[in-house]
N, C-alpha and C. Protein backbone atom coordinates (compact mmCIF):
# COMPACT_ATOMS: atom_id res chain seq x y z
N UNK A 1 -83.46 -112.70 40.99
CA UNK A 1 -83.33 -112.99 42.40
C UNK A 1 -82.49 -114.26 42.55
N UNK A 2 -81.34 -114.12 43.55
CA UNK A 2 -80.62 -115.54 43.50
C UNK A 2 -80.98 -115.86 44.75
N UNK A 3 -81.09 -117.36 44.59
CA UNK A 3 -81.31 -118.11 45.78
C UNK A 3 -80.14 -119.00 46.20
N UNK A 4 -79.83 -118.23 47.20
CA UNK A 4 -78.35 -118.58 47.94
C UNK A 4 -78.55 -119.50 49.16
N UNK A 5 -77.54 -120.73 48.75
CA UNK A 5 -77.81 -121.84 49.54
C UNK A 5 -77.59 -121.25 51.10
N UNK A 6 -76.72 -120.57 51.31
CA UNK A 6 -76.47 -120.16 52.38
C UNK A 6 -77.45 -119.37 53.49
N UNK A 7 -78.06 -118.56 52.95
CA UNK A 7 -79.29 -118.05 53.57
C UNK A 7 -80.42 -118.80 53.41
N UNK A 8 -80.62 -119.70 52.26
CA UNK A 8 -81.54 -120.81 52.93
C UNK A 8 -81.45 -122.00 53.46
N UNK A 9 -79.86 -121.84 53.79
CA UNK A 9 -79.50 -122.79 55.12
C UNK A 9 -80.00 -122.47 56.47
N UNK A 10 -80.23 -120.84 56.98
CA UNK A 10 -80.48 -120.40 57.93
C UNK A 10 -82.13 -120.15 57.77
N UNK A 11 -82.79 -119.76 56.95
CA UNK A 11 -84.13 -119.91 57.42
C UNK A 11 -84.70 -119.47 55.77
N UNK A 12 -85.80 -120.95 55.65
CA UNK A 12 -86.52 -121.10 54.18
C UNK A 12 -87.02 -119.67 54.23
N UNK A 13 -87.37 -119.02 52.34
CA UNK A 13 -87.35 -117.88 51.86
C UNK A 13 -88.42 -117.78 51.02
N UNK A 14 -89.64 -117.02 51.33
CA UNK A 14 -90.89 -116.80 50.70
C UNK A 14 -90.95 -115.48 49.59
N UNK A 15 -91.26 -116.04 48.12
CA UNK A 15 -91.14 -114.76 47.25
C UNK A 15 -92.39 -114.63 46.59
N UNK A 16 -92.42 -113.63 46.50
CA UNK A 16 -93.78 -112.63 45.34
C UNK A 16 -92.80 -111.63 44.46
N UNK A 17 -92.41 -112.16 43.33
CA UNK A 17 -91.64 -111.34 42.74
C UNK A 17 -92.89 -111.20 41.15
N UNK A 18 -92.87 -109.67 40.21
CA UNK A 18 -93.08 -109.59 38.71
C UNK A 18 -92.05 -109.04 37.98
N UNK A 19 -91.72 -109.59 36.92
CA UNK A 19 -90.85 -109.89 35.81
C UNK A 19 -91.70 -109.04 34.78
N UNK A 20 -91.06 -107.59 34.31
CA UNK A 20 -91.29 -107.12 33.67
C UNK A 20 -91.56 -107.76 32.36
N UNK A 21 -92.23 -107.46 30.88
CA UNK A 21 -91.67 -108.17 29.86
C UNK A 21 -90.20 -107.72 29.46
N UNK A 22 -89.34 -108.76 28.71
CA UNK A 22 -87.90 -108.35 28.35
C UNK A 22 -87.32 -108.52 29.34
N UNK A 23 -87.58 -108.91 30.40
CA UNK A 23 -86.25 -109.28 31.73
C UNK A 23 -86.27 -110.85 31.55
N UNK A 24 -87.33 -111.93 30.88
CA UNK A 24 -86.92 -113.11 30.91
C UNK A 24 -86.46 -113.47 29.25
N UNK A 25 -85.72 -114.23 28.96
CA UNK A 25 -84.95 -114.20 27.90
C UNK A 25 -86.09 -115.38 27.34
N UNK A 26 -87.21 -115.65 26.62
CA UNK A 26 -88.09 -116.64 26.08
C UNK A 26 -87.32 -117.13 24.77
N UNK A 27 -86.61 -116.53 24.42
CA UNK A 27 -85.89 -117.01 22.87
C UNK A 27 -87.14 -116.67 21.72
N UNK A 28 -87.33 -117.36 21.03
CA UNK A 28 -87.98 -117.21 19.77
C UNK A 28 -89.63 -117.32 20.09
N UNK A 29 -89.80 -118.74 20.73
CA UNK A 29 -90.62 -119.69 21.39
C UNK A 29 -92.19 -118.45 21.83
N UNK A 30 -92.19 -117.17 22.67
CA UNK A 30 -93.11 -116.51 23.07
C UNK A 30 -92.39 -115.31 23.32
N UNK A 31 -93.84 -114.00 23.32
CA UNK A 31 -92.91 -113.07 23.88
C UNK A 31 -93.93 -112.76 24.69
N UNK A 32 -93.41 -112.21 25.95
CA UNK A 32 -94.55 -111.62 27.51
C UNK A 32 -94.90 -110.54 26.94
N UNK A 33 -96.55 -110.50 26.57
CA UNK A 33 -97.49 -109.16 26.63
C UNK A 33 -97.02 -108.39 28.07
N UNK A 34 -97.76 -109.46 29.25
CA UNK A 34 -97.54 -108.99 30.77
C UNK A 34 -96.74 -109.32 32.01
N UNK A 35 -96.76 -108.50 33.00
CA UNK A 35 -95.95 -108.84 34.08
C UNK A 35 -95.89 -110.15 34.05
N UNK A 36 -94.66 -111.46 34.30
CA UNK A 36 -95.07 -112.79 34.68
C UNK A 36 -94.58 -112.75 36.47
N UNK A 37 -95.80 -113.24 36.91
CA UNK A 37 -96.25 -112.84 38.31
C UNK A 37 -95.67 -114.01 38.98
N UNK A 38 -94.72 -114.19 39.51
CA UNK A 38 -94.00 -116.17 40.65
C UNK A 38 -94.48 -115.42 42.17
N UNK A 39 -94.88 -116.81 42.69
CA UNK A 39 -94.66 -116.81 43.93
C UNK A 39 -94.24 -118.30 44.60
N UNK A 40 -93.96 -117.70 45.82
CA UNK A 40 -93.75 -119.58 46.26
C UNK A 40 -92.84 -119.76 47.33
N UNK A 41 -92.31 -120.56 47.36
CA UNK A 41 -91.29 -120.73 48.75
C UNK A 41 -89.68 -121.76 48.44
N UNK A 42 -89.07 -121.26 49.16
CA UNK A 42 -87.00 -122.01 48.81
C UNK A 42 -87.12 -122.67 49.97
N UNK A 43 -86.58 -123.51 50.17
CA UNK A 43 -86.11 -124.46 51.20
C UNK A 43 -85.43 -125.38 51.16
N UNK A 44 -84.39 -125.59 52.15
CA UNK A 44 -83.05 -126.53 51.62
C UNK A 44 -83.71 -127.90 52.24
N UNK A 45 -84.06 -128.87 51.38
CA UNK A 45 -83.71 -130.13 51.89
C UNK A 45 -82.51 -131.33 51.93
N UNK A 46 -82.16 -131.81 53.22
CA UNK A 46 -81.17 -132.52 53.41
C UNK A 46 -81.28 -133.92 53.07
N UNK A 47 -80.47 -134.46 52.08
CA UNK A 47 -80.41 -136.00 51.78
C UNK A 47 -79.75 -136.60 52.13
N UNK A 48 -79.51 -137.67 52.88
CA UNK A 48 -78.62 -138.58 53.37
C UNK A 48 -78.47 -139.68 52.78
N UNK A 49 -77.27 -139.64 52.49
CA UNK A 49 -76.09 -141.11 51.52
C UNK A 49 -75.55 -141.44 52.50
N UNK A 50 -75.67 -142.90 52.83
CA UNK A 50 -74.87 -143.15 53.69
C UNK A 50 -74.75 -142.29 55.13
N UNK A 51 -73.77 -143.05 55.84
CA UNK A 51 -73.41 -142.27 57.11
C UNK A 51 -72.85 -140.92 57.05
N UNK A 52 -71.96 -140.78 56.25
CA UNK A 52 -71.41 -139.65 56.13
C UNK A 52 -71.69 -138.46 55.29
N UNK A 53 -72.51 -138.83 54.14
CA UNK A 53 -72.32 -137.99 52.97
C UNK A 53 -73.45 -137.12 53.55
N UNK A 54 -74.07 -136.40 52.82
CA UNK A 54 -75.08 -135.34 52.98
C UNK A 54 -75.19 -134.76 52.18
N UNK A 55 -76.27 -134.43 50.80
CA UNK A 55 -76.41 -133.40 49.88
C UNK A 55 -77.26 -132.70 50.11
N UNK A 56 -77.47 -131.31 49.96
CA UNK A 56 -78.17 -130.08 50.30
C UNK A 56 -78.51 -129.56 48.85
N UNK A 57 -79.95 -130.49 48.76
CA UNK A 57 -80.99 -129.92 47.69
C UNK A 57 -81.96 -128.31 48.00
N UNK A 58 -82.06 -127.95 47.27
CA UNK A 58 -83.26 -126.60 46.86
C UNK A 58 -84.62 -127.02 46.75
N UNK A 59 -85.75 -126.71 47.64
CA UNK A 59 -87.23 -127.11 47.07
C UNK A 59 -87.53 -125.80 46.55
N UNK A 60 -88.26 -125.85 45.52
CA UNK A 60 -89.04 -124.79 45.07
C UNK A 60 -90.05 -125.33 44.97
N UNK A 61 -91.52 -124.36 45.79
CA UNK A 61 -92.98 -124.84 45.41
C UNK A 61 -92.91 -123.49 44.93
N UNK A 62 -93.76 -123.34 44.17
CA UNK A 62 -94.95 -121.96 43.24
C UNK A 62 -95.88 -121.86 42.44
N UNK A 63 -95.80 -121.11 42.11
CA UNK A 63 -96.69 -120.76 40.85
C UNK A 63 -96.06 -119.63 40.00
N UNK A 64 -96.73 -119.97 39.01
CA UNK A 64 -96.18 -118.06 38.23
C UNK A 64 -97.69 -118.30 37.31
N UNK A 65 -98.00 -117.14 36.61
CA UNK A 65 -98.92 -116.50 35.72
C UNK A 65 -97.92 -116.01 34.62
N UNK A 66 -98.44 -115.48 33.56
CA UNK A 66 -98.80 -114.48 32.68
C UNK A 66 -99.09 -114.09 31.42
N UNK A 67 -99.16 -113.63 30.26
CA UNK A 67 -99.95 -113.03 29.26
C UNK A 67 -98.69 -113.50 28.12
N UNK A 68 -98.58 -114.15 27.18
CA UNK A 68 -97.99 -114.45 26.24
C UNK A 68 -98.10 -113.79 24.87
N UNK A 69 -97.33 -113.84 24.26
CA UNK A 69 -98.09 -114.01 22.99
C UNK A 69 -97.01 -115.13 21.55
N UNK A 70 -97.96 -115.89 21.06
CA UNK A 70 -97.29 -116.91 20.28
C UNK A 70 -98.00 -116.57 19.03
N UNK A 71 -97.06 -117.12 17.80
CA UNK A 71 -97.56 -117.19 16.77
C UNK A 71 -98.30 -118.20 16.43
N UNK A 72 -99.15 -118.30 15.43
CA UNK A 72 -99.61 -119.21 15.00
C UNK A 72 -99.54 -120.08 13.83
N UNK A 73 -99.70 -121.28 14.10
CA UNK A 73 -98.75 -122.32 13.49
C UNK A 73 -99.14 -122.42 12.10
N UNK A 74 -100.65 -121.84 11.58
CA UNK A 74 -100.46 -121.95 10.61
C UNK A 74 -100.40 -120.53 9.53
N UNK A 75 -100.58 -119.58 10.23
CA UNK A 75 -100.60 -118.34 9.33
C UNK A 75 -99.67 -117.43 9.72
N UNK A 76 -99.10 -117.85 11.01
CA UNK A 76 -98.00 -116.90 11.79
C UNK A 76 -98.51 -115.43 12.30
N UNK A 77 -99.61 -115.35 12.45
CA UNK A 77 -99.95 -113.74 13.11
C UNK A 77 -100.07 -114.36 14.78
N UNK A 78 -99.65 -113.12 15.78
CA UNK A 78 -99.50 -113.30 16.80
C UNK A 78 -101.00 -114.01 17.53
N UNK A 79 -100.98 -114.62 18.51
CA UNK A 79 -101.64 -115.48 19.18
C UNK A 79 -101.76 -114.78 20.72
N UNK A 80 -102.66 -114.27 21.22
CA UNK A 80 -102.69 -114.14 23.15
C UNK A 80 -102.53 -115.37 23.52
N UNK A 81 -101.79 -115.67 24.53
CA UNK A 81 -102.15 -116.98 25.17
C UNK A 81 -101.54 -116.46 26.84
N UNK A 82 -102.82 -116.99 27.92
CA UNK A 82 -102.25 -116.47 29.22
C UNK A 82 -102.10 -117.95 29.66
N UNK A 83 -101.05 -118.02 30.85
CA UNK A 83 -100.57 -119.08 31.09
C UNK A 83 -100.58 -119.15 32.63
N UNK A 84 -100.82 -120.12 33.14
CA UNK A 84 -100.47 -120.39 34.80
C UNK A 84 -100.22 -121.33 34.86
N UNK A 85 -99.26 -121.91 35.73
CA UNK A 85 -98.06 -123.02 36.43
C UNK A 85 -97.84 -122.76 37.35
N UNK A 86 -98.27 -124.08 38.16
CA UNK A 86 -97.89 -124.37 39.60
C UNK A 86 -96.60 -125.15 39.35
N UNK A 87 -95.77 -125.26 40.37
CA UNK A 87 -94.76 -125.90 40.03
C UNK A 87 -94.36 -127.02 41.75
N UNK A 88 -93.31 -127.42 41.48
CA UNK A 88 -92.66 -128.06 42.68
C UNK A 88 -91.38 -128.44 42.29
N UNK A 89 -90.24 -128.41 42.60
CA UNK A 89 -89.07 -128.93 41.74
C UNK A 89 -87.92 -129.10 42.64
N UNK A 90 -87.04 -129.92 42.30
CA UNK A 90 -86.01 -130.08 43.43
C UNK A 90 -84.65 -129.94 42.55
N UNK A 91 -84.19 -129.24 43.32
CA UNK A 91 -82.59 -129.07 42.75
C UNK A 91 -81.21 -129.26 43.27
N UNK A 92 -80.24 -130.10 43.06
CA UNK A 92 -79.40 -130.97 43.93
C UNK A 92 -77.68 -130.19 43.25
N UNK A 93 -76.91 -130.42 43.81
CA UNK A 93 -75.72 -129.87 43.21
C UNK A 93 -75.29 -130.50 42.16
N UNK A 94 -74.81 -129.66 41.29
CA UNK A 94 -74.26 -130.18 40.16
C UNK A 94 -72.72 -131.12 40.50
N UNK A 95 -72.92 -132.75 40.06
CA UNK A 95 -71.77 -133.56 40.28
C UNK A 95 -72.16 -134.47 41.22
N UNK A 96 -73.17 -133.95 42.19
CA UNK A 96 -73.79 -135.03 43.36
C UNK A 96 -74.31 -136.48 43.02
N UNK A 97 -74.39 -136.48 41.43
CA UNK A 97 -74.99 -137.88 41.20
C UNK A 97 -73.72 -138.26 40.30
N UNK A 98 -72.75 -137.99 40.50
CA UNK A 98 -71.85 -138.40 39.52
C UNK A 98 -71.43 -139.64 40.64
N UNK A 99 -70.70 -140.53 39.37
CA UNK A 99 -70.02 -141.77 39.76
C UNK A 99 -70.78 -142.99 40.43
N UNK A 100 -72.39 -142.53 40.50
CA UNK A 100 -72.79 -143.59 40.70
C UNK A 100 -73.66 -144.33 39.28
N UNK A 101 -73.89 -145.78 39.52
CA UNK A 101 -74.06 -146.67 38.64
C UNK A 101 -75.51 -145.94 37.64
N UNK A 102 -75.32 -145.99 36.18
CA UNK A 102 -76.17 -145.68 35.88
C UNK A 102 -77.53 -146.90 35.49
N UNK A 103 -77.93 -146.71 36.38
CA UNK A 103 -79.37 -147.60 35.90
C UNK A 103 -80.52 -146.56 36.07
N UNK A 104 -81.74 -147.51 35.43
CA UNK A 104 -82.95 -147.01 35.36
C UNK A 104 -83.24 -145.76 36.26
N UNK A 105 -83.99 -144.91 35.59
CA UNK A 105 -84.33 -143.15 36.48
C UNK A 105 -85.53 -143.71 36.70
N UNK A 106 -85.91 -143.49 37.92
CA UNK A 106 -87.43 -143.20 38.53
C UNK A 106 -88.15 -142.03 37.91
N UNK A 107 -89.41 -141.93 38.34
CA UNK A 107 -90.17 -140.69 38.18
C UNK A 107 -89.64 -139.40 38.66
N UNK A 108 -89.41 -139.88 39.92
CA UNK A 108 -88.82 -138.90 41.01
C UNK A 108 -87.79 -138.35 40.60
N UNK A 109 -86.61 -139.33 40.34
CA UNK A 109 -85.75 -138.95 40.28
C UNK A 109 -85.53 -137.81 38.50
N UNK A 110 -86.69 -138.11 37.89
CA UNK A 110 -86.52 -137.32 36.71
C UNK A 110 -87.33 -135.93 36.72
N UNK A 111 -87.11 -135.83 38.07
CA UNK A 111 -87.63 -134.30 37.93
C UNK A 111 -86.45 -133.41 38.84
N UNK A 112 -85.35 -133.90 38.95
CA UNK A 112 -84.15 -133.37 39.86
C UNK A 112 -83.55 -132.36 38.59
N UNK A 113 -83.61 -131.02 39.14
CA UNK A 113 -82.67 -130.46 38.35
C UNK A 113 -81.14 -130.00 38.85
N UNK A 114 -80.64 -129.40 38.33
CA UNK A 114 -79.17 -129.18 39.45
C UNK A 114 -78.59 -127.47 39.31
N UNK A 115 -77.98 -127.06 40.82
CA UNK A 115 -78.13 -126.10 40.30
C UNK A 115 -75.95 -126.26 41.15
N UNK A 116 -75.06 -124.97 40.12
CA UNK A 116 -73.77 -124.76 40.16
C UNK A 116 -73.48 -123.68 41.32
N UNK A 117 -72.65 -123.62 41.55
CA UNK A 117 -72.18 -123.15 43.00
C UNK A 117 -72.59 -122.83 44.19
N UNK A 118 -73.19 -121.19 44.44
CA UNK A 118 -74.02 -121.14 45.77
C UNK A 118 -75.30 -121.06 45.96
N UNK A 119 -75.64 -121.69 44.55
CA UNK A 119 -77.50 -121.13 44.45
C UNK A 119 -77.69 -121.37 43.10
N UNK A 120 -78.81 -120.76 43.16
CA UNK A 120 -79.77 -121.11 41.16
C UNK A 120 -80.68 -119.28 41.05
N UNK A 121 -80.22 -118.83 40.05
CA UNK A 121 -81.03 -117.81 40.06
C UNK A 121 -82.93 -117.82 39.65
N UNK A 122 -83.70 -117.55 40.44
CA UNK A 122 -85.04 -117.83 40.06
C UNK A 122 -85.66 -117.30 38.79
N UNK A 123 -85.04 -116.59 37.96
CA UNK A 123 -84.96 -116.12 36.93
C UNK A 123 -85.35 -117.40 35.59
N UNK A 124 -84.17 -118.28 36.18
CA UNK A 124 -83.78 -119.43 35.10
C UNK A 124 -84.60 -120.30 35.53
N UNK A 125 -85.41 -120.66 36.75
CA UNK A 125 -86.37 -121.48 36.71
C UNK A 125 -87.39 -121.37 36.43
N UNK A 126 -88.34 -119.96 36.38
CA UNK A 126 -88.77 -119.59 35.64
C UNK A 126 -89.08 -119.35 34.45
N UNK A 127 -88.07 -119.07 33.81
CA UNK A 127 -87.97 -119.31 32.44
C UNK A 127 -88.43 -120.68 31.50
N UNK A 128 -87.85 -121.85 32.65
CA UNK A 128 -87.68 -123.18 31.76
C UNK A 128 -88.95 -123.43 32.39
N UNK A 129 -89.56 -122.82 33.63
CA UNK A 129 -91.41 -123.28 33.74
C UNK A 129 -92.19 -122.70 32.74
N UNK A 130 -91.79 -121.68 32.40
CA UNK A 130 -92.90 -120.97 31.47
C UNK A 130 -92.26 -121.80 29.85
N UNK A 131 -91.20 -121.94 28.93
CA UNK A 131 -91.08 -123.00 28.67
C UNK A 131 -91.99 -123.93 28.33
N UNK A 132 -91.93 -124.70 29.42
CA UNK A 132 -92.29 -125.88 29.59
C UNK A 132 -93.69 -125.98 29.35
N UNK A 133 -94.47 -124.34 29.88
CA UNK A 133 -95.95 -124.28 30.10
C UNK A 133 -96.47 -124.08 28.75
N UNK A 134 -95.89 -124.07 27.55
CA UNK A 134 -96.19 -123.08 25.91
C UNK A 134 -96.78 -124.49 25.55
N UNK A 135 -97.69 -124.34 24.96
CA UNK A 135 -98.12 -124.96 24.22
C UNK A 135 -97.68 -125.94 22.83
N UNK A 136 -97.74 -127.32 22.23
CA UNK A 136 -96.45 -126.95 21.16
C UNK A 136 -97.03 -126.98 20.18
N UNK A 137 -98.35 -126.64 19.46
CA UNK A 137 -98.93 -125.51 18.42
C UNK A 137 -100.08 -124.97 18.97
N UNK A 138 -99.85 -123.76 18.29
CA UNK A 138 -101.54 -122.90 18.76
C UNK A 138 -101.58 -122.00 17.48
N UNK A 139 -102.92 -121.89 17.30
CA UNK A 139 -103.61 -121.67 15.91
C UNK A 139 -104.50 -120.04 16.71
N UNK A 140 -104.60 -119.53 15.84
CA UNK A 140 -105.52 -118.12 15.63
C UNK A 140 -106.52 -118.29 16.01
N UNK A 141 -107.38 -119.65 15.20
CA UNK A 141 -108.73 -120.03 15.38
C UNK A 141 -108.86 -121.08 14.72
N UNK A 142 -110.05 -121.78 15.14
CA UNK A 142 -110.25 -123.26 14.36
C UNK A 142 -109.90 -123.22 13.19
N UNK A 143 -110.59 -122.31 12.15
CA UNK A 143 -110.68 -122.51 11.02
C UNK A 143 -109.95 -121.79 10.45
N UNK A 144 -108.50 -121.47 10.60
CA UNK A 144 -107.41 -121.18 10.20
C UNK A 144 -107.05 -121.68 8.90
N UNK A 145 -106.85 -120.29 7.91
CA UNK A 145 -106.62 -121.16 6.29
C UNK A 145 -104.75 -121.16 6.21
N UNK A 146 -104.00 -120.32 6.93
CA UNK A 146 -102.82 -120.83 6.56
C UNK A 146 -102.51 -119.67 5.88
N UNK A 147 -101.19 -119.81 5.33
CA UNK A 147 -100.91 -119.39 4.36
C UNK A 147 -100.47 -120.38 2.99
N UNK A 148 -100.71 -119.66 1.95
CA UNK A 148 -100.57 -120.19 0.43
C UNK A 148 -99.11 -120.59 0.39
N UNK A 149 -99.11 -121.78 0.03
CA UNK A 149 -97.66 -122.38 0.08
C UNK A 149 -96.76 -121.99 -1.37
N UNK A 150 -97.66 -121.18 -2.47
CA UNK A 150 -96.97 -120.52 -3.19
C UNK A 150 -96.29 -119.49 -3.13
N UNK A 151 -97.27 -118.14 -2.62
CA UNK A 151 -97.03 -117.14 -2.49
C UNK A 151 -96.86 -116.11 -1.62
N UNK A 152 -97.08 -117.00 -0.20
CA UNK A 152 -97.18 -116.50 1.19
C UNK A 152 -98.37 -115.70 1.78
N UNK A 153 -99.15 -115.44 0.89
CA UNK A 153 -100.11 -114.57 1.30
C UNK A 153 -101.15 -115.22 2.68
N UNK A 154 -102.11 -114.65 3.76
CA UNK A 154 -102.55 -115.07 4.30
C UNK A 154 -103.78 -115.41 4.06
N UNK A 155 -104.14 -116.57 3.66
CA UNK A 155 -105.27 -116.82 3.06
C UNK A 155 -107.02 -116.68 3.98
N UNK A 156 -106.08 -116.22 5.10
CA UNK A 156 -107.64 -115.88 6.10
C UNK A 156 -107.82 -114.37 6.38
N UNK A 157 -106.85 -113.75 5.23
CA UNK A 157 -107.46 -112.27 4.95
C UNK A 157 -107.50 -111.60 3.42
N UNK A 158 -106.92 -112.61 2.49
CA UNK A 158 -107.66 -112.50 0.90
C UNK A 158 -107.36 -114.02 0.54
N UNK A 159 -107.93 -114.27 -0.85
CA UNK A 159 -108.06 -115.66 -1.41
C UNK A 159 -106.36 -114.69 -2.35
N UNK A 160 -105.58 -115.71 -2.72
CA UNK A 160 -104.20 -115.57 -3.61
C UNK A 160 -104.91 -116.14 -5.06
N UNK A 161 -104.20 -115.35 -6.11
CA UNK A 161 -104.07 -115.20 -7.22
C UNK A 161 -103.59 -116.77 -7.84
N UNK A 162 -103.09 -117.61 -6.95
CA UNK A 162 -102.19 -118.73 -7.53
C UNK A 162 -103.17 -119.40 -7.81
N UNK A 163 -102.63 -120.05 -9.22
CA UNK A 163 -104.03 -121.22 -10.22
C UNK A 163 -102.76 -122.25 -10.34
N UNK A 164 -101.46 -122.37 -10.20
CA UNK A 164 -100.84 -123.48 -10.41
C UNK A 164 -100.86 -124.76 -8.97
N UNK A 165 -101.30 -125.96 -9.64
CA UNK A 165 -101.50 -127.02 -8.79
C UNK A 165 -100.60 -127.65 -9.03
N UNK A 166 -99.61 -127.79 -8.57
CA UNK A 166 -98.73 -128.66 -8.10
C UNK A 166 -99.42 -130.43 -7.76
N UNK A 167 -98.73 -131.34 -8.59
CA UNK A 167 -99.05 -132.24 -8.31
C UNK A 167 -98.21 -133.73 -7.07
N UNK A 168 -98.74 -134.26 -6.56
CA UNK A 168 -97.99 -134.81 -5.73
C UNK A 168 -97.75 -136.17 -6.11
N UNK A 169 -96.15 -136.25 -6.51
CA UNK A 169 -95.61 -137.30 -7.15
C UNK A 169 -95.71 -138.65 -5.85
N UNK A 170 -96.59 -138.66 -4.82
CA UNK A 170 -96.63 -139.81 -4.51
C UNK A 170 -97.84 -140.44 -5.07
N UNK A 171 -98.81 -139.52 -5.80
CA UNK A 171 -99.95 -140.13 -5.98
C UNK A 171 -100.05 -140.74 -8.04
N UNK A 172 -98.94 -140.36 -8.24
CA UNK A 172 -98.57 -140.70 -9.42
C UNK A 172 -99.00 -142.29 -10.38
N UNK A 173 -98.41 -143.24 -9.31
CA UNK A 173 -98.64 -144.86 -9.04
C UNK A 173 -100.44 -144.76 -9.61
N UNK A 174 -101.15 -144.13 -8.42
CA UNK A 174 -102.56 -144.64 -8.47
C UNK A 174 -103.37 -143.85 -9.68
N UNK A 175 -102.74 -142.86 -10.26
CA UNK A 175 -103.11 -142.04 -11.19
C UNK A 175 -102.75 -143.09 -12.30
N UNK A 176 -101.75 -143.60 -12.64
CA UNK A 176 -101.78 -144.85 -14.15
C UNK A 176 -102.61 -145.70 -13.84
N UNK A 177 -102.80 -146.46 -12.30
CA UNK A 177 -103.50 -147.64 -12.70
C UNK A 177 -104.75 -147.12 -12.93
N UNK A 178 -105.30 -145.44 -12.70
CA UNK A 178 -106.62 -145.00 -12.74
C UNK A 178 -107.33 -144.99 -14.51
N UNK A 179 -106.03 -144.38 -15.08
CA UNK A 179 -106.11 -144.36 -16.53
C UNK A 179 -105.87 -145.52 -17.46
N UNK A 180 -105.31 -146.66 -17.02
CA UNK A 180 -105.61 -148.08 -17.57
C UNK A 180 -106.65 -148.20 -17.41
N UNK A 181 -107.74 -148.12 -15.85
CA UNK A 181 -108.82 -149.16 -15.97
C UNK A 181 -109.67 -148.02 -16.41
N UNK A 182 -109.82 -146.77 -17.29
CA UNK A 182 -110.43 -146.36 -17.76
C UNK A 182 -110.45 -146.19 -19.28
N UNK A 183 -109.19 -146.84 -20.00
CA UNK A 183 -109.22 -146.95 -21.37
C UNK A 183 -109.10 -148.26 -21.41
C-alpha cells in the first residue's frame, strides 16, 4: 500500500491491512508463520522553518501483530515467537534536513525517518517495525544444550560420540603455576 503525500494532503487515511507470509521481505532475521495484521492512521503534518519554508512530514500511528518464527541461538531449530508493536513514527522528505548545522540529535529528532518522492510504501515500514520488534537471541528453552562444537550434532536430542577435549590455551599460564606448586 503506498501512502501518497498527495491524498494525504486532502484528507488523513485509516488502514487495516494483512500481509500474507512471503509478501514482507524479513531477510534471514525471521520468517512469518502468520498473517502480519497493521492497522493505524497517515496524516500529513506541517512544519514550519521560518517564514517561508514549510516541510510536509507523514505521521504514522499503529500497530501490527504476528506469528514468527526464529531460530535458536543455540541449537538452531526453529523458535514460534508472536510479536505485537505499537508504533508512532514521523517521516520528513528526504534532503529536508540537509545543509543545516550538524549538532547534537534530540530524542525526537532521532526517531524522524524520511521518505523519497510522493510517499513511503507501508510495506517498508512495516518491515523495519517488525525488525526492530525480533528479539536479538531467543533460545528453544532454558535449558538448551546447543550444539557440539565438534561435530554439530544437537545435543538436546542425543549425547555426541566426541571424547576429544580441546584445551584452552588461555588457561595454559595457570595450569604451570598449578604444577610447580604441586611438585
Amino acid at each position: 500500500m503506498f501512502l501518497d503525500i498527495h491524498e494525504l494532503e486532502r484528507h488523513p487515511l485509516d488502514f487495516e491491512e494483512a500481509f500474507q507470509p512471503g509478501v514482507l521481505d524479513l531477510g534471514g532475521e525471521a520468517r512469518q508463520r502468520t498473517p502480519l495484521q497493521a492497522s493505524g492512521h497517515a496524516e500529513i503534518v506541517e512544519e514550519h522553518h521560518g517564514k517561508h519554508e514549510v516541510i510536509t512530514d507523514i505521521r504514522l500511528r499503529g500497530r501490527l501483530s504476528a506469528g514468527l518464527e526464529l531460530q535458536c541461538a543455540r541449537c538452531v531449530e526453529p523458535v514460534a515467537q508472536d510479536i505485537v508493536r505499537e508504533f508512532e513514527l514521523l517521516y520528513r522528505p528526504l534532503g529536508a534536513d540537509a545543509g543545516r548545522d550538524e549538532l547534537s540529535v534530540t530524542d525526537a529528532e532521532a526517531e524522524i525517518g524520511y521518505y523519497q518522492g510522493d510517499g513511503l510504501l507501508l510495506e517498508d515500514v512495516l518491515r523495519e517495525q517488525v525488525l526492530l520488534a525480533l528479539p536479538l537471541k531467543v533460545t528453544c528453552r532454558e535449558d538448551c544444550r546447543g550444539l557440539c562444537v565438534h561435530c554439530g550434532k544437537n545435543l538436546n536430542e542425543e549425547q555426541c560420540s566426541c571424547t576429544t577435549a580441546i584445551e584452552d590455551p588461555r588457561w595454559t599460564t595457570l595450569r604451570e603455576i598449578r604444577s610447580k606448586l604441586e611438585h
